[in-house]
Amino acid sequence: MATQTEQRPTLWQIDISHYSEKARWALEYKGIDHHRRSILPGSHIPIALVLTRGAQPTLPVLRIDGETVGDSTAIIAALEARYPEPPLYPNDPEDR
């Protein structure tokens, strides 16, 4: 049986990373209950590679709905697709 922490999205991050901060702000703005796993700089590369099966050597990485998303921009896109309200991007493509 999955625990509540496993059911919530998990953000693997480096505390002092502005890319991780970008992902944290998006999760908080959208009001998404999530769990954070902080990794020490230097040890993050092998962990990111394991989490993403070799696709992403950096953090942040978000585990959500059984999917693993690496890169803060891709994380925001995944959040927008799953949780469109409140939007992070303008509706008008020209305004984006």
CSV table of C-alpha atoms in Angstrom, one decimal:
chain,number,residue,atom,x,y,z
A,1,MET,CA,0.0,0.0,0.0
A,2,ALA,CA,1.3,3.5,-0.9
A,3,THR,CA,1.9,6.0,1.8
A,4,GLN,CA,0.5,9.6,1.6
A,5,THR,CA,4.1,10.8,0.7
A,6,GLU,CA,4.3,8.4,-2.2
A,7,GLN,CA,1.0,9.6,-3.6
A,8,ARG,CA,2.0,13.2,-3.5
A,9,PRO,CA,4.3,14.6,-6.2
A,10,THR,CA,7.9,14.5,-5.0
A,11,LEU,CA,10.3,17.3,-6.0
A,12,TRP,CA,14.0,16.2,-5.9
A,13,GLN,CA,16.0,19.4,-5.5
A,14,ILE,CA,19.0,21.2,-4.4
A,15,ASP,CA,18.0,23.8,-1.8
A,16,ILE,CA,20.1,26.6,-3.1
A,17,SER,CA,19.4,26.1,-6.8
A,18,HIS,CA,17.4,28.8,-8.6
A,19,TYR,CA,16.1,26.1,-11.0
A,20,SER,CA,14.7,24.2,-8.0
A,21,GLU,CA,13.3,27.5,-6.7
A,22,LYS,CA,11.5,28.0,-10.0
A,23,ALA,CA,9.8,24.6,-9.6
A,24,ARG,CA,9.0,25.2,-5.9
A,25,TRP,CA,7.3,28.5,-6.8
A,26,ALA,CA,5.2,26.8,-9.5
A,27,LEU,CA,4.1,24.1,-7.1
A,28,GLU,CA,3.3,26.6,-4.3
A,29,TYR,CA,1.5,29.0,-6.7
A,30,LYS,CA,-0.7,26.2,-7.9
A,31,GLY,CA,-1.3,25.0,-4.4
A,32,ILE,CA,-0.1,21.5,-5.1
A,33,ASP,CA,0.6,19.5,-2.0
A,34,HIS,CA,4.0,17.9,-2.6
A,35,HIS,CA,7.0,16.3,-0.8
A,36,ARG,CA,10.6,17.7,-1.2
A,37,ARG,CA,13.7,15.6,-1.2
A,38,SER,CA,16.8,17.8,-0.9
A,39,ILE,CA,20.1,16.4,-2.3
A,40,LEU,CA,23.6,17.8,-1.5
A,41,PRO,CA,25.3,19.4,-4.5
A,42,GLY,CA,27.9,17.0,-5.9
A,43,SER,CA,25.8,13.9,-5.2
A,44,HIS,CA,22.9,15.1,-7.3
A,45,ILE,CA,24.2,13.9,-10.7
A,46,PRO,CA,24.0,10.2,-10.1
A,47,ILE,CA,20.7,10.6,-8.3
A,48,ALA,CA,19.2,12.6,-11.2
A,49,LEU,CA,20.5,10.1,-13.7
A,50,VAL,CA,18.9,7.2,-11.7
A,51,LEU,CA,15.6,9.1,-11.3
A,52,THR,CA,15.4,9.9,-15.0
A,53,ARG,CA,16.9,6.6,-16.3
A,54,GLY,CA,19.8,8.5,-17.7
A,55,ALA,CA,17.9,11.3,-19.4
A,56,GLN,CA,18.6,14.2,-17.1
A,57,PRO,CA,21.9,14.7,-15.1
A,58,THR,CA,20.6,17.7,-13.1
A,59,LEU,CA,18.0,18.6,-10.6
A,60,PRO,CA,15.2,19.5,-10.2
A,61,VAL,CA,13.3,16.3,-11.0
A,62,LEU,CA,9.6,15.9,-10.3
A,63,ARG,CA,8.0,12.5,-9.7
A,64,ILE,CA,4.2,13.0,-10.4
A,65,ASP,CA,1.5,10.5,-11.3
A,66,GLY,CA,4.1,7.7,-12.0
A,67,GLU,CA,6.0,10.0,-14.4
A,68,THR,CA,9.4,11.5,-13.8
A,69,VAL,CA,10.0,15.0,-15.3
A,70,GLY,CA,13.4,16.6,-15.3
A,71,ASP,CA,14.2,20.3,-15.9
A,72,SER,CA,12.4,23.2,-14.3
A,73,THR,CA,10.8,24.3,-17.6
A,74,ALA,CA,9.5,20.8,-18.3
A,75,ILE,CA,8.2,20.5,-14.7
A,76,ILE,CA,6.2,23.7,-15.2
A,77,ALA,CA,4.8,22.5,-18.5
A,78,ALA,CA,3.7,19.2,-16.8
A,79,LEU,CA,2.1,21.1,-13.9
A,80,GLU,CA,0.2,23.3,-16.4
A,81,ALA,CA,-1.1,20.2,-18.2
A,82,ARG,CA,-2.3,18.5,-15.0
A,83,TYR,CA,-3.3,21.6,-13.0
A,84,PRO,CA,-4.4,24.4,-15.4
A,85,GLU,CA,-5.8,26.6,-12.7
A,86,PRO,CA,-4.4,29.0,-11.7
A,87,PRO,CA,-2.4,29.4,-14.9
A,88,LEU,CA,1.2,30.2,-14.9
A,89,TYR,CA,1.2,31.3,-18.6
A,90,PRO,CA,-1.0,33.8,-20.4
A,91,ASN,CA,-3.8,32.2,-22.5
A,92,ASP,CA,-2.9,34.2,-25.6
A,93,PRO,CA,0.1,32.5,-27.3
A,94,GLU,CA,1.4,35.9,-28.4
A,95,ASP,CA,1.6,37.0,-24.8
A,96,ARG,CA,3.6,34.0,-23.9
